[in-house]
Amino acid sequence: MHQPAPIGDTEAFRRLQEIVRTLRGEHGCPWDIRQTPASLKKYLLEECRELAEAIDSGRDEDICEEIGDVFFILTMLTAMFAEQDRFTAEAALERIVAKMIRRHPHVFSGAAGGDEHHLRRQWERIKAEEKQAAATKRPA
């Protein structure tokens, strides 16, 4: 099975990030510049709905296009948070990588697997442990 290059390591992803920086830059597009995370929520929901419809259609061309649209909105959002020095796309990607590794110990840590029911219970247990750990870290 062909293993694609990681998203963050592809030239296309870097080009998309540069396009977003240009669109939001000093000589960019007025619409893109004035967007905020709150204003993009409706577009994110719309694009996710369109992606779901494309998946239902089974047409690869439509699915590919809609995935690209979702990537664009996510890239816009991460650029906005990076502009505010809150976090970067790289940080978001690193967090999901760490989460998926934690939640799949049967794949990445040599833990015993099991059937889907067992794996679902394991996932829920790990998720609850993460939430509890996060709650104890928050200042009162």
PDB file of C-alpha atoms in Angstrom:
ATOM      1  CA  MET A   1       0.000   0.000   0.000  1.00  0.00           C
ATOM      2  CA  HIS A   2       1.325   3.441  -0.946  1.00  0.00           C
ATOM      3  CA  GLN A   3       2.080   5.643   2.054  1.00  0.00           C
ATOM      4  CA  PRO A   4       1.540   9.325   1.210  1.00  0.00           C
ATOM      5  CA  ALA A   5       3.909  11.970   2.510  1.00  0.00           C
ATOM      6  CA  PRO A   6       2.843  13.526   5.797  1.00  0.00           C
ATOM      7  CA  ILE A   7       0.691  16.608   5.200  1.00  0.00           C
ATOM      8  CA  GLY A   8       3.069  18.999   6.953  1.00  0.00           C
ATOM      9  CA  ASP A   9       5.969  17.728   4.844  1.00  0.00           C
ATOM     10  CA  THR A  10       4.401  18.323   1.461  1.00  0.00           C
ATOM     11  CA  GLU A  11       5.153  21.232  -0.801  1.00  0.00           C
ATOM     12  CA  ALA A  12       1.421  21.674  -1.452  1.00  0.00           C
ATOM     13  CA  PHE A  13       0.732  22.234   2.260  1.00  0.00           C
ATOM     14  CA  ARG A  14       3.533  24.818   2.464  1.00  0.00           C
ATOM     15  CA  ARG A  15       2.152  26.534  -0.649  1.00  0.00           C
ATOM     16  CA  LEU A  16      -1.337  26.629   0.876  1.00  0.00           C
ATOM     17  CA  GLN A  17       0.069  28.221   4.027  1.00  0.00           C
ATOM     18  CA  GLU A  18       1.900  30.813   1.916  1.00  0.00           C
ATOM     19  CA  ILE A  19      -1.271  31.558  -0.086  1.00  0.00           C
ATOM     20  CA  VAL A  20      -3.170  32.152   3.159  1.00  0.00           C
ATOM     21  CA  ARG A  21      -0.373  34.444   4.441  1.00  0.00           C
ATOM     22  CA  THR A  22      -0.541  36.379   1.154  1.00  0.00           C
ATOM     23  CA  LEU A  23      -4.335  36.613   1.204  1.00  0.00           C
ATOM     24  CA  ARG A  24      -4.249  37.916   4.794  1.00  0.00           C
ATOM     25  CA  GLY A  25      -1.186  40.104   4.252  1.00  0.00           C
ATOM     26  CA  GLU A  26      -0.842  43.831   3.721  1.00  0.00           C
ATOM     27  CA  HIS A  27      -1.663  43.658  -0.004  1.00  0.00           C
ATOM     28  CA  GLY A  28      -3.997  40.686   0.278  1.00  0.00           C
ATOM     29  CA  CYS A  29      -7.707  40.199  -0.185  1.00  0.00           C
ATOM     30  CA  PRO A  30      -9.953  42.491   1.904  1.00  0.00           C
ATOM     31  CA  TRP A  31     -12.400  39.631   2.552  1.00  0.00           C
ATOM     32  CA  ASP A  32      -9.688  37.267   3.810  1.00  0.00           C
ATOM     33  CA  ILE A  33      -8.060  39.992   5.900  1.00  0.00           C
ATOM     34  CA  ARG A  34     -11.252  40.838   7.807  1.00  0.00           C
ATOM     35  CA  GLN A  35     -12.129  37.224   8.622  1.00  0.00           C
ATOM     36  CA  THR A  36     -11.951  36.007  12.216  1.00  0.00           C
ATOM     37  CA  PRO A  37     -12.290  32.551  13.728  1.00  0.00           C
ATOM     38  CA  ALA A  38     -15.885  33.414  14.622  1.00  0.00           C
ATOM     39  CA  SER A  39     -16.703  34.564  11.081  1.00  0.00           C
ATOM     40  CA  LEU A  40     -15.177  31.404   9.575  1.00  0.00           C
ATOM     41  CA  LYS A  41     -17.273  29.031  11.708  1.00  0.00           C
ATOM     42  CA  LYS A  42     -20.177  29.113   9.259  1.00  0.00           C
ATOM     43  CA  TYR A  43     -17.845  28.376   6.329  1.00  0.00           C
ATOM     44  CA  LEU A  44     -16.217  25.510   8.218  1.00  0.00           C
ATOM     45  CA  LEU A  45     -19.613  23.976   8.919  1.00  0.00           C
ATOM     46  CA  GLU A  46     -20.709  24.524   5.301  1.00  0.00           C
ATOM     47  CA  GLU A  47     -17.558  22.933   3.900  1.00  0.00           C
ATOM     48  CA  CYS A  48     -17.839  19.957   6.268  1.00  0.00           C
ATOM     49  CA  ARG A  49     -21.452  19.454   5.179  1.00  0.00           C
ATOM     50  CA  GLU A  50     -20.381  19.624   1.527  1.00  0.00           C
ATOM     51  CA  LEU A  51     -17.611  17.101   2.225  1.00  0.00           C
ATOM     52  CA  ALA A  52     -20.118  14.744   3.858  1.00  0.00           C
ATOM     53  CA  GLU A  53     -22.375  15.067   0.796  1.00  0.00           C
ATOM     54  CA  ALA A  54     -19.425  14.401  -1.519  1.00  0.00           C
ATOM     55  CA  ILE A  55     -18.548  11.265   0.464  1.00  0.00           C
ATOM     56  CA  ASP A  56     -22.150  10.127   0.122  1.00  0.00           C
ATOM     57  CA  SER A  57     -21.905  10.705  -3.637  1.00  0.00           C
ATOM     58  CA  GLY A  58     -18.840   8.487  -3.865  1.00  0.00           C
ATOM     59  CA  ARG A  59     -17.301  10.742  -6.528  1.00  0.00           C
ATOM     60  CA  ASP A  60     -13.565  10.996  -5.879  1.00  0.00           C
ATOM     61  CA  GLU A  61     -13.250  14.310  -7.715  1.00  0.00           C
ATOM     62  CA  ASP A  62     -15.909  15.930  -5.507  1.00  0.00           C
ATOM     63  CA  ILE A  63     -14.496  14.399  -2.328  1.00  0.00           C
ATOM     64  CA  CYS A  64     -10.990  15.622  -3.198  1.00  0.00           C
ATOM     65  CA  GLU A  65     -12.255  19.146  -3.889  1.00  0.00           C
ATOM     66  CA  GLU A  66     -14.207  19.330  -0.635  1.00  0.00           C
ATOM     67  CA  ILE A  67     -11.288  18.003   1.407  1.00  0.00           C
ATOM     68  CA  GLY A  68      -9.221  20.798  -0.148  1.00  0.00           C
ATOM     69  CA  ASP A  69     -11.857  23.350   0.873  1.00  0.00           C
ATOM     70  CA  VAL A  70     -11.776  22.064   4.459  1.00  0.00           C
ATOM     71  CA  PHE A  71      -7.961  22.250   4.427  1.00  0.00           C
ATOM     72  CA  PHE A  72      -8.226  25.857   3.277  1.00  0.00           C
ATOM     73  CA  ILE A  73     -10.555  26.843   6.118  1.00  0.00           C
ATOM     74  CA  LEU A  74      -8.394  25.013   8.665  1.00  0.00           C
ATOM     75  CA  THR A  75      -5.289  26.715   7.279  1.00  0.00           C
ATOM     76  CA  MET A  76      -7.031  30.087   7.557  1.00  0.00           C
ATOM     77  CA  LEU A  77      -7.978  29.342  11.154  1.00  0.00           C
ATOM     78  CA  THR A  78      -4.510  28.215  12.193  1.00  0.00           C
ATOM     79  CA  ALA A  79      -3.004  31.277  10.485  1.00  0.00           C
ATOM     80  CA  MET A  80      -5.297  33.536  12.513  1.00  0.00           C
ATOM     81  CA  PHE A  81      -4.317  31.906  15.789  1.00  0.00           C
ATOM     82  CA  ALA A  82      -0.636  32.068  14.808  1.00  0.00           C
ATOM     83  CA  GLU A  83      -1.033  35.784  13.997  1.00  0.00           C
ATOM     84  CA  GLN A  84      -2.267  36.239  17.571  1.00  0.00           C
ATOM     85  CA  ASP A  85       0.708  34.203  18.914  1.00  0.00           C
ATOM     86  CA  ARG A  86      -1.725  31.664  20.385  1.00  0.00           C
ATOM     87  CA  PHE A  87      -0.614  28.501  18.546  1.00  0.00           C
ATOM     88  CA  THR A  88       0.536  27.310  15.118  1.00  0.00           C
ATOM     89  CA  ALA A  89      -0.651  24.717  12.623  1.00  0.00           C
ATOM     90  CA  GLU A  90       2.417  22.706  13.605  1.00  0.00           C
ATOM     91  CA  ALA A  91       1.299  22.734  17.256  1.00  0.00           C
ATOM     92  CA  ALA A  92      -2.191  21.545  16.299  1.00  0.00           C
ATOM     93  CA  LEU A  93      -0.704  18.749  14.174  1.00  0.00           C
ATOM     94  CA  GLU A  94       1.700  17.730  16.945  1.00  0.00           C
ATOM     95  CA  ARG A  95      -1.196  17.558  19.423  1.00  0.00           C
ATOM     96  CA  ILE A  96      -3.313  15.310  17.208  1.00  0.00           C
ATOM     97  CA  VAL A  97      -0.328  13.059  16.519  1.00  0.00           C
ATOM     98  CA  ALA A  98       0.320  12.672  20.255  1.00  0.00           C
ATOM     99  CA  LYS A  99      -3.388  12.074  20.938  1.00  0.00           C
ATOM    100  CA  MET A 100      -3.712   9.373  18.275  1.00  0.00           C
ATOM    101  CA  ILE A 101      -0.601   7.602  19.583  1.00  0.00           C
ATOM    102  CA  ARG A 102      -1.937   7.744  23.178  1.00  0.00           C
ATOM    103  CA  ARG A 103      -5.361   6.473  22.144  1.00  0.00           C
ATOM    104  CA  HIS A 104      -3.989   3.584  20.098  1.00  0.00           C
ATOM    105  CA  PRO A 105      -1.631   1.792  22.533  1.00  0.00           C
ATOM    106  CA  HIS A 106      -2.500  -1.498  20.809  1.00  0.00           C
ATOM    107  CA  VAL A 107      -0.861  -0.126  17.662  1.00  0.00           C
ATOM    108  CA  PHE A 108       1.962   2.114  18.900  1.00  0.00           C
ATOM    109  CA  SER A 109       2.911   0.751  22.354  1.00  0.00           C
ATOM    110  CA  GLY A 110       2.640  -2.991  21.955  1.00  0.00           C
ATOM    111  CA  ALA A 111      -0.394  -3.224  24.252  1.00  0.00           C
ATOM    112  CA  ALA A 112      -2.855  -6.045  23.765  1.00  0.00           C
ATOM    113  CA  GLY A 113      -5.500  -5.392  21.124  1.00  0.00           C
ATOM    114  CA  GLY A 114      -8.879  -7.022  21.222  1.00  0.00           C
ATOM    115  CA  ASP A 115     -12.174  -6.755  19.455  1.00  0.00           C
ATOM    116  CA  GLU A 116     -13.814  -3.466  18.489  1.00  0.00           C
ATOM    117  CA  HIS A 117     -15.861  -3.399  21.704  1.00  0.00           C
ATOM    118  CA  HIS A 118     -12.687  -3.689  23.809  1.00  0.00           C
ATOM    119  CA  LEU A 119     -10.916  -1.058  21.728  1.00  0.00           C
ATOM    120  CA  ARG A 120     -13.864   1.343  22.050  1.00  0.00           C
ATOM    121  CA  ARG A 121     -13.855   0.944  25.863  1.00  0.00           C
ATOM    122  CA  GLN A 122     -10.086   1.508  25.865  1.00  0.00           C
ATOM    123  CA  TRP A 123     -10.514   4.668  23.749  1.00  0.00           C
ATOM    124  CA  GLU A 124     -13.195   6.023  26.111  1.00  0.00           C
ATOM    125  CA  ARG A 125     -11.072   5.211  29.200  1.00  0.00           C
ATOM    126  CA  ILE A 126      -8.021   6.984  27.772  1.00  0.00           C
ATOM    127  CA  LYS A 127     -10.162   9.954  26.713  1.00  0.00           C
ATOM    128  CA  ALA A 128     -11.639  10.231  30.234  1.00  0.00           C
ATOM    129  CA  GLU A 129      -8.148  10.056  31.750  1.00  0.00           C
ATOM    130  CA  GLU A 130      -6.998  12.865  29.434  1.00  0.00           C
ATOM    131  CA  LYS A 131      -9.969  15.051  30.419  1.00  0.00           C
ATOM    132  CA  GLN A 132      -9.349  14.419  34.118  1.00  0.00           C
ATOM    133  CA  ALA A 133      -5.643  15.249  33.762  1.00  0.00           C
ATOM    134  CA  ALA A 134      -6.497  18.440  31.869  1.00  0.00           C
ATOM    135  CA  ALA A 135      -9.017  19.462  34.537  1.00  0.00           C
ATOM    136  CA  THR A 136      -6.454  19.074  37.307  1.00  0.00           C
ATOM    137  CA  LYS A 137      -3.979  21.256  35.381  1.00  0.00           C
ATOM    138  CA  ARG A 138      -6.404  24.181  35.007  1.00  0.00           C
ATOM    139  CA  PRO A 139      -5.998  26.994  37.519  1.00  0.00           C
ATOM    140  CA  ALA A 140      -8.943  27.415  39.890  1.00  0.00           C
TER     141      ALA A 140
END
